[in-house]
Tab-separated table of C-alpha atoms and ligand atoms in Angstrom:
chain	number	residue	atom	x	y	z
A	1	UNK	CA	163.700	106.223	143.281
A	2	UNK	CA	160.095	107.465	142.862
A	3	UNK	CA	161.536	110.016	140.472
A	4	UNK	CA	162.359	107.103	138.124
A	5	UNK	CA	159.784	105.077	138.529
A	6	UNK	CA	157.637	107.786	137.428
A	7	UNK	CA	159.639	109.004	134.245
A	8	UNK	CA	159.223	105.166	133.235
A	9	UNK	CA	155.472	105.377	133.485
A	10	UNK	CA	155.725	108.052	131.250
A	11	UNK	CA	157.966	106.966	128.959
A	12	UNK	CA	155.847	103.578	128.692
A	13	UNK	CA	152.396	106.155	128.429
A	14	UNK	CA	154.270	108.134	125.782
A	15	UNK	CA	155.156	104.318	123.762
A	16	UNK	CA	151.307	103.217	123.889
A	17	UNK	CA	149.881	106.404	122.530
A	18	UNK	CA	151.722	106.176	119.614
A	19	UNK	CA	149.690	102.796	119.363
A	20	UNK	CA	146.722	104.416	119.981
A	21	UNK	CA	146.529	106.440	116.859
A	22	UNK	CA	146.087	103.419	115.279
A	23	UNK	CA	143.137	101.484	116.747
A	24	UNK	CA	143.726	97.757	115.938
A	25	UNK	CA	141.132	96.245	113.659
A	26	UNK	CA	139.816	93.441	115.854
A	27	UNK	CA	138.439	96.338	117.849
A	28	UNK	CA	134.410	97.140	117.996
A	29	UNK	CA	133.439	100.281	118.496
A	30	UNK	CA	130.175	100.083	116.432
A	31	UNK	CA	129.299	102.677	114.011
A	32	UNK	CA	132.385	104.692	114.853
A	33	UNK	CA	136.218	104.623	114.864
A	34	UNK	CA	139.037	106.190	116.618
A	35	UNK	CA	137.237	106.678	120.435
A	36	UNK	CA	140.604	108.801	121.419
A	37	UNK	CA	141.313	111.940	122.717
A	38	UNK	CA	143.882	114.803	121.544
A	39	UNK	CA	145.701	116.900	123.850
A	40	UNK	CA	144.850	120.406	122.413
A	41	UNK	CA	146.292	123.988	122.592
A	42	UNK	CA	144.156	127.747	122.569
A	43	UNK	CA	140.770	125.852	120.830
A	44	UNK	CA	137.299	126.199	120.611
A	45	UNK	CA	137.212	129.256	123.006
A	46	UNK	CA	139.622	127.224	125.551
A	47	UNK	CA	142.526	129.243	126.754
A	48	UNK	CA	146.033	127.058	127.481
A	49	UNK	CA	145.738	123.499	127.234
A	50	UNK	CA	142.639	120.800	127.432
A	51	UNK	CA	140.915	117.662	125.619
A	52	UNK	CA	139.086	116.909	122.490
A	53	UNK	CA	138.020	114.109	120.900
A	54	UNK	CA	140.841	113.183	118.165
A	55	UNK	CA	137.896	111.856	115.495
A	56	UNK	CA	135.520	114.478	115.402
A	57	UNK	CA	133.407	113.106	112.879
A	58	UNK	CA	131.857	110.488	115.201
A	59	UNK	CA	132.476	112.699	118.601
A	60	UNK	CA	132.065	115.723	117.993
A	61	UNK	CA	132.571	118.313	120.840
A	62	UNK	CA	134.622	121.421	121.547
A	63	UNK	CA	137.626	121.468	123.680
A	64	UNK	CA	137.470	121.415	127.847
A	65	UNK	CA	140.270	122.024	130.182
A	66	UNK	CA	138.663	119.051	132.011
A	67	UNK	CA	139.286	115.762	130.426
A	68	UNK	CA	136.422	114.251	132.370
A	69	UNK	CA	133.974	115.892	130.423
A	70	UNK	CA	135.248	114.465	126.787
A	71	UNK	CA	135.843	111.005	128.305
A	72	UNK	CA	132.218	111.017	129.844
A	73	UNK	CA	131.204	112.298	126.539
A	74	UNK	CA	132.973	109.216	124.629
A	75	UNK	CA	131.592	107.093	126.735
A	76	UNK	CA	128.019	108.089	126.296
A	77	UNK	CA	128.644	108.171	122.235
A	78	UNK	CA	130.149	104.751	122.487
A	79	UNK	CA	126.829	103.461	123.679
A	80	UNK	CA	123.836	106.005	122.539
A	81	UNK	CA	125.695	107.002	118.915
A	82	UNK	CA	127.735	104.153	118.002
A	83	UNK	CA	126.109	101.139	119.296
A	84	UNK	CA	129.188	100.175	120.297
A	85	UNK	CA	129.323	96.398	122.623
A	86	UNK	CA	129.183	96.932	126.222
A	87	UNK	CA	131.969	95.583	126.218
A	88	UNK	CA	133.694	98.457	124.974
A	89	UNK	CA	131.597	100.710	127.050
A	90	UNK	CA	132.714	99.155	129.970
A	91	UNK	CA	136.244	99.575	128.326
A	92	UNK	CA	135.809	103.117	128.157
A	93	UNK	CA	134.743	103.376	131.780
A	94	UNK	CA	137.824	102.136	132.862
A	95	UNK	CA	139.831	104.048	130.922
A	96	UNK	CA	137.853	107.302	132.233
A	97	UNK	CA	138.922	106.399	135.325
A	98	UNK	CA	142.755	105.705	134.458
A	99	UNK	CA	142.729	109.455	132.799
A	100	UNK	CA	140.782	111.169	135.648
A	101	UNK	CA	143.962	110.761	138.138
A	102	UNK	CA	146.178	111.758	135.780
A	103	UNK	CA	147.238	115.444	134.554
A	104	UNK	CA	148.365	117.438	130.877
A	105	UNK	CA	148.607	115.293	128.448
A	106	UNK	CA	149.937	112.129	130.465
A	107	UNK	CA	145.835	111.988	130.989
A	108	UNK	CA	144.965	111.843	127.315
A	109	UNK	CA	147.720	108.847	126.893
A	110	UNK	CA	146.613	107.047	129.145
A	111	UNK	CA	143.056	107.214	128.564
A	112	UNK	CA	144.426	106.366	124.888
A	113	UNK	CA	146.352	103.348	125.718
A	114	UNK	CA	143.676	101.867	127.785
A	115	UNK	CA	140.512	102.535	124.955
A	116	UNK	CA	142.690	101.112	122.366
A	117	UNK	CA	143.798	97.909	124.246
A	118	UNK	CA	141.482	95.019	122.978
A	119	UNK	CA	138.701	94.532	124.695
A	120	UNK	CA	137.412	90.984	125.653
A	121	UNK	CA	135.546	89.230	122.386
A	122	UNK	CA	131.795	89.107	122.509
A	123	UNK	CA	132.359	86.440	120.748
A	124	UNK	CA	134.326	84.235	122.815
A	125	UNK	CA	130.747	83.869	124.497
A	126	UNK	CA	128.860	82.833	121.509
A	127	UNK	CA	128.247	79.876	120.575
A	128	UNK	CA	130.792	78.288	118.044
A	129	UNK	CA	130.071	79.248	114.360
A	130	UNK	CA	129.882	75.592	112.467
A	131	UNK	CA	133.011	75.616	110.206
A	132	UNK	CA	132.367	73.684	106.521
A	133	UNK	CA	134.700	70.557	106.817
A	134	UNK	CA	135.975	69.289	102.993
A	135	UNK	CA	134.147	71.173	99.942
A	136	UNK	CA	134.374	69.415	97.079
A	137	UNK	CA	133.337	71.722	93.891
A	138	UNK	CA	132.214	69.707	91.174
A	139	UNK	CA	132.839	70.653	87.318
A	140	UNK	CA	131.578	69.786	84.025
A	141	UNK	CA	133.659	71.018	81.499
A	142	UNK	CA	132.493	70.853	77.603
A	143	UNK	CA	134.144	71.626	74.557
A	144	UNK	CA	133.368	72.323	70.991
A	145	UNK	CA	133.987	69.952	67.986
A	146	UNK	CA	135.404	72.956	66.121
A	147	UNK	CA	138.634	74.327	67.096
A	148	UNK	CA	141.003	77.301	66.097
A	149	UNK	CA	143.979	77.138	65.222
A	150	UNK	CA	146.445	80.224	65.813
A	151	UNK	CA	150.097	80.553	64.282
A	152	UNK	CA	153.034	80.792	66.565
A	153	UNK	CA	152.973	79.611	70.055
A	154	UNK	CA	150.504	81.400	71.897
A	155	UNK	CA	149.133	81.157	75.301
A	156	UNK	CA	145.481	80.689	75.977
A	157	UNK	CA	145.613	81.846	79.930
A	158	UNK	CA	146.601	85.211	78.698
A	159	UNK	CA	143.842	85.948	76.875
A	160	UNK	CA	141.513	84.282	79.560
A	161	UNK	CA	143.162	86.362	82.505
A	162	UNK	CA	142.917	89.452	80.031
A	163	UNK	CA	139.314	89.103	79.147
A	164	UNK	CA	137.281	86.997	81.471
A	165	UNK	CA	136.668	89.452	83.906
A	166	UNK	CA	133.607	89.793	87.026
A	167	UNK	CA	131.237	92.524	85.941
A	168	UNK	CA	130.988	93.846	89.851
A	169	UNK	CA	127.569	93.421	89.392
A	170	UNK	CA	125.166	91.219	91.110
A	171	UNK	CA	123.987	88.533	90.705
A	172	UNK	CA	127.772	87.989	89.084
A	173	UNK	CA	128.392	88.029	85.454
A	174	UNK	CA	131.638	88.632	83.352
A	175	UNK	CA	132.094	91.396	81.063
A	176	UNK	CA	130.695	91.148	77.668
A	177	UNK	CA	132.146	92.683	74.772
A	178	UNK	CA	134.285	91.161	71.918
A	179	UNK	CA	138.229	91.057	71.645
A	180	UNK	CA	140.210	90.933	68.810
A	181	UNK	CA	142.652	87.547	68.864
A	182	UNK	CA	145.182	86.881	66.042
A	183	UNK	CA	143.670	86.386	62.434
A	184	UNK	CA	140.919	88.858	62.724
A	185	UNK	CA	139.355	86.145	65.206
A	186	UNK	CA	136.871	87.351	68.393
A	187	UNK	CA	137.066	85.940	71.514
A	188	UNK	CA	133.117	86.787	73.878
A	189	UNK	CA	132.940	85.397	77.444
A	190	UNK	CA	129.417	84.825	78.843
A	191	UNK	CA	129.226	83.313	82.155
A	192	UNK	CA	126.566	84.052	85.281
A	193	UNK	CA	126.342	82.747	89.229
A	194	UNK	CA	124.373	84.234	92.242
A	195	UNK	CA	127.850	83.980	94.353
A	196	UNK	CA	130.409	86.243	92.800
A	197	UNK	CA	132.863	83.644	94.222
A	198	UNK	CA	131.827	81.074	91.706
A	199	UNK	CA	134.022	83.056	89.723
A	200	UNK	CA	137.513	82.631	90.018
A	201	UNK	CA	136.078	78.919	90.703
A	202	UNK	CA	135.188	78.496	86.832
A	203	UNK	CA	138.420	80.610	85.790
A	204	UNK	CA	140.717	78.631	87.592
A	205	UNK	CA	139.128	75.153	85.924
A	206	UNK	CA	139.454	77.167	82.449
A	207	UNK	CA	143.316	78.152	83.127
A	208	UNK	CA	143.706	74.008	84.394
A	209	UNK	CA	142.194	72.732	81.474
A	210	UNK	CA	145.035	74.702	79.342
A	211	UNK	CA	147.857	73.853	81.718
A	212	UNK	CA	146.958	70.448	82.118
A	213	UNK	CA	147.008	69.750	77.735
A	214	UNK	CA	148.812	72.354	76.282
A	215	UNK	CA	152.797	71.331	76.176
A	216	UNK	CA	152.021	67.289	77.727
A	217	UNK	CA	153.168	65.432	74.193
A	218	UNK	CA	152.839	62.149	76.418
A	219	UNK	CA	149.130	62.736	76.637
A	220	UNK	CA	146.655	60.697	74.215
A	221	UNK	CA	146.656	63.743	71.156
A	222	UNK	CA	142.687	63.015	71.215
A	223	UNK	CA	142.607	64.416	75.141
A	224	UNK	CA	144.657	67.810	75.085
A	225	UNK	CA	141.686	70.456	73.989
A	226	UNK	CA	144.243	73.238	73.831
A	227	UNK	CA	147.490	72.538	72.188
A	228	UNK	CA	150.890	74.025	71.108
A	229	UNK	CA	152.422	71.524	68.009
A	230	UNK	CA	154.516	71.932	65.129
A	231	UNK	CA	152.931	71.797	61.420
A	232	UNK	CA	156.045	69.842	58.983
A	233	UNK	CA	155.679	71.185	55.440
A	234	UNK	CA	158.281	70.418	52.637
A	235	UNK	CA	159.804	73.362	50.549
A	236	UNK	CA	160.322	73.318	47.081
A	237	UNK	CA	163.095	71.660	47.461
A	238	UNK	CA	161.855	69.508	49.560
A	239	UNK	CA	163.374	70.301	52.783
A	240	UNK	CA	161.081	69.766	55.692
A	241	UNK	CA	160.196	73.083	57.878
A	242	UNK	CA	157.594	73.423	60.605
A	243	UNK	CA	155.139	75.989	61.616
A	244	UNK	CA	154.483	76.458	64.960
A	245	UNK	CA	151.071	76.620	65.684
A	246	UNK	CA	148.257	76.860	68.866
A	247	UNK	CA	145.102	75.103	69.020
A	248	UNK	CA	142.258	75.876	71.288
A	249	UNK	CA	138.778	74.346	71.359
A	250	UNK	CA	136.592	77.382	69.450
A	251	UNK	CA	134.212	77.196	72.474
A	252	UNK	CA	134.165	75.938	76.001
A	253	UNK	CA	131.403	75.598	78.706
A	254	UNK	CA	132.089	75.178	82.600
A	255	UNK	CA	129.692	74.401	85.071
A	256	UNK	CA	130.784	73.931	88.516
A	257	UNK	CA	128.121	73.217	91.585
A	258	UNK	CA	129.595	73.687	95.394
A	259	UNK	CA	127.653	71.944	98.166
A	260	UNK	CA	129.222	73.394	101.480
A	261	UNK	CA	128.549	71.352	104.254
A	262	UNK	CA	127.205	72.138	107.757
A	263	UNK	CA	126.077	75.650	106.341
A	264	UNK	CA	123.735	73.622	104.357
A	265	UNK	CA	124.277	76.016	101.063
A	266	UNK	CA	125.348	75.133	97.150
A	267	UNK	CA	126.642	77.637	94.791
A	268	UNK	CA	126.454	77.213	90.919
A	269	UNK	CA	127.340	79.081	88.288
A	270	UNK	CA	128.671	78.229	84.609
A	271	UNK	CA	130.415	80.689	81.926
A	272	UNK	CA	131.396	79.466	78.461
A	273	UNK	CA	133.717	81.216	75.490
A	274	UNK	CA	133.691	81.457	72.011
A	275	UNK	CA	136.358	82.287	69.323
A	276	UNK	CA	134.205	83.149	65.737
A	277	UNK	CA	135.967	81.020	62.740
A	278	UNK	CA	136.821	77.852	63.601
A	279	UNK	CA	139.097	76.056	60.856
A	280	UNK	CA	139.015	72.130	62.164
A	281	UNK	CA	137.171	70.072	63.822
A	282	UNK	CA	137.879	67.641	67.050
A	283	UNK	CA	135.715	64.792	66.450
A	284	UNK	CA	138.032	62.319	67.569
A	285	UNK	CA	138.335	64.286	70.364
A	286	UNK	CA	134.516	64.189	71.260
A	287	UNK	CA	134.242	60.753	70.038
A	288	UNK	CA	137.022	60.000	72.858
A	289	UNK	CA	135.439	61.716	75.390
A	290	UNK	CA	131.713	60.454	74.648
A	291	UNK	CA	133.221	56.838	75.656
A	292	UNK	CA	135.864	57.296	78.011
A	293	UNK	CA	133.591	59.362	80.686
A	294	UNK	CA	134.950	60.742	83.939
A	295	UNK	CA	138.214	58.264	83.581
A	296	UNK	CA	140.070	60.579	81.257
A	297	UNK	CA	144.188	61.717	82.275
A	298	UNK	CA	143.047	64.875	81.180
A	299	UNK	CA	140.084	65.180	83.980
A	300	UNK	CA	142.699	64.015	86.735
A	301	UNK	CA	145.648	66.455	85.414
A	302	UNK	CA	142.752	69.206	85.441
A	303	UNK	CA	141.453	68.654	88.700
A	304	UNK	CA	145.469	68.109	90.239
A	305	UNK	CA	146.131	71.693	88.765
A	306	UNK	CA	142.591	73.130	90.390
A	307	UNK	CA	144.117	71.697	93.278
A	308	UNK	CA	146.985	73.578	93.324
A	309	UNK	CA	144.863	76.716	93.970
A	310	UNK	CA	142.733	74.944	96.617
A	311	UNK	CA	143.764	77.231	99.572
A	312	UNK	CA	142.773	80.570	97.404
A	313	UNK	CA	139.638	78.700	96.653
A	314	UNK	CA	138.836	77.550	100.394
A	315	UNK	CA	139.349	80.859	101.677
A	316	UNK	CA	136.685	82.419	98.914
A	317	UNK	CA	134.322	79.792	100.711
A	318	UNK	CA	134.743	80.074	104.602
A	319	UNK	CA	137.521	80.640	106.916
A	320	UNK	CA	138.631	77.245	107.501
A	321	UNK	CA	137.049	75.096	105.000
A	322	UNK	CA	139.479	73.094	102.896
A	323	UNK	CA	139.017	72.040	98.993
A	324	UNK	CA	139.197	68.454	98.270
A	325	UNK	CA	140.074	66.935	94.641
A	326	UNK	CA	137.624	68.569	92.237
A	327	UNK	CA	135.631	66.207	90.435
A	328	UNK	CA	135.857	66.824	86.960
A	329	UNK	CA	133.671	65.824	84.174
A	330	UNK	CA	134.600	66.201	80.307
A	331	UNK	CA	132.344	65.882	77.310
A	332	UNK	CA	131.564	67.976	73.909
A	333	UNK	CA	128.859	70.314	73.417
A	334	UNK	CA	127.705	68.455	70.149
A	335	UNK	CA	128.901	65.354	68.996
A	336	UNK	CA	129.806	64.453	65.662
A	337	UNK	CA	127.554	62.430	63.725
B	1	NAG	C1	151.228	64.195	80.759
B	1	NAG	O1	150.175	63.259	80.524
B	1	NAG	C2	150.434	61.963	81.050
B	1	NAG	C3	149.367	61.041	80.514
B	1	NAG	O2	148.086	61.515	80.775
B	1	NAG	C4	150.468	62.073	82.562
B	1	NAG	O3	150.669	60.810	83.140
B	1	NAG	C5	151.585	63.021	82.966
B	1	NAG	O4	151.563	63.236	84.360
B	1	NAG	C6	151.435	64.371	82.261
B	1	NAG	N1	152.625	65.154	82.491
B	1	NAG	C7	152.590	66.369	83.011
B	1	NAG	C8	153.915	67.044	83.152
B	1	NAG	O5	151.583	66.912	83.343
């Protein structure tokens, strides 16, 4: 009966140290990683079989037939080395002791299963971290009187997902540079913000404002900045053809502000395109938009369609803040006179 019992033990030992090659990420051992201990062969000088730390890099120390003096070792590094919590100290202590009455390598396992269960949050003690409630990001979005237009039926989020890109640096910016579009055209990004998080912010308004105008023939024509529409022509004969064609504003600024409550901070940022030759001009558009405001379909489609994203964007703010409706402004960056 004992006999059993005991082959069980084992066989549950042998099951956690395969878990203890990986320690679990919510575990704090400091500075360092991997606190266990491999059961060794003939090392270091050691004749037969003994203990040495399995991550030598952040313990290291030769083999010993006794396994109390690596675990007393760990221990130590744990607090002196690794600045580890005493939580985890303490952690280690017990598992010291769970090895110590053990033998061969059923002493490693277990000290293995024991350092690598998770060991009670520091933070569970600390006093709550105040979690934003609703985050409401702002835009103003600005286009240009001139616009492109492009033949066939292109689409505009390509290009943006190709080319406005986060230049890793910091504060953020987005790559500069100059890419070729259709007609010998050149499409530049410029766009800057302290938080490198502003950024998908402003590309996900830029990728709305296409979605929400582009292919909606219901929409007023005067409110859909980037559009895909036919071009009717007569042949010689006069037969009617059309030309499909793509229009996008030549230029368009985004500013968006964040205010994030009870952490009491505000990101900002803007970015703006341009596309070199424009061939038209929207000043119906902008005269539209210089007396129709923030009551636009346009601004509600764009900021349902930023929406859509809103748990992406919440989590780029703070674990468990949640996006409300963007508020969306729309206007021209000159005005026609
Ligand atoms: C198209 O625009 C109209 C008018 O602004 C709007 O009511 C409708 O929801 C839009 N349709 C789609 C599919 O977005």
């Amino acid at each position: 009966m004992s006999r059993i019992a005991t082959l069980s033990t084992l066989a549950l030992l042998a099951q956690s140290s395969i878990a203890g090659l990986i320690p679990r990420a919510d575990q704090n051992f400091g500075k360092c990683t991997n606190p266990t201990i491999a059961y060794v062969e003939d090392q270091d000088g050691m004749a037969g079989f003994g203990y040495k730390p399995a991550n030598l890099k952040d313990f290291p120390h030769g083999a010993s037939a006794d396994i109390v003096a690596i675990t007393d070792y760990i221990c130590s590094n744990l607090q002196n080395v690794c600045r580890a919590p005493a939580a985890s100290y303490e952690l280690c202590k017990t598992a010291s002791t769970t090895a110590k009455g053990l033998k061969e390598k059923a002493a490693a396992d277990a000290f293995n299963a024991a350092i690598t269960t998770t060991p009670p949050s520091p933070s569970s003690a600390a006093p709550p971290v105040a979690t934003p409630s609703l985050v409401t990001p702002k835009y103003s979005i600005h286009f240009s009187k001139e616009q492109v237009n492009f033949p066939g039926t292109i689409d505009p989020k390509w290009w943006f997902d190709q080319y406005f890109l986060d230049d890793g640096g910091d504060p953020a910016r987005c790559k500069s540079g100059s890419h070729k579009m259709p007609e010998g055209r050149l499409l530049s990004f410029s766009c800057s913000g302290a938080d490198r998080r502003i950024i998908p912010f402003m590309k996900i308004a830029l990728n709305a404002a296409v979605t929400a105008t582009i292919d909606n023939t219901t929409m007023k024509d005067e409110e859909r900045f980037f559009k895909h529409w036919n071009n009717d022509f007569k042949d010689d004969e006069g037969e009617p053809f059309s030309v499909a064609v793509t229009t996008f504003p030549a230029s368009v600024e985004i500013d968006v502000a964040i205010d994030i409550p009870n952490v009491g901070s505000a990101w900002s940022g803007s970015m703006k395109y341009s596309i070199t030759e424009p061939t038209s001009n929207g000043c119906k558009m902008c005269s539209y938009l210089s007396t129709a405001g923030t009551t636009t379909s346009a601004g509600v489609k764009i900021a349902e369609v930023i929406s859509e994203t809103k748990d992406v964007l919440a989590k780029l703010v703070a674990p468990g803040a949640a996006l409300g409706m963007a508020i969306v402004t729309l206007g021209c960056l000159t005005n026609c006179s």
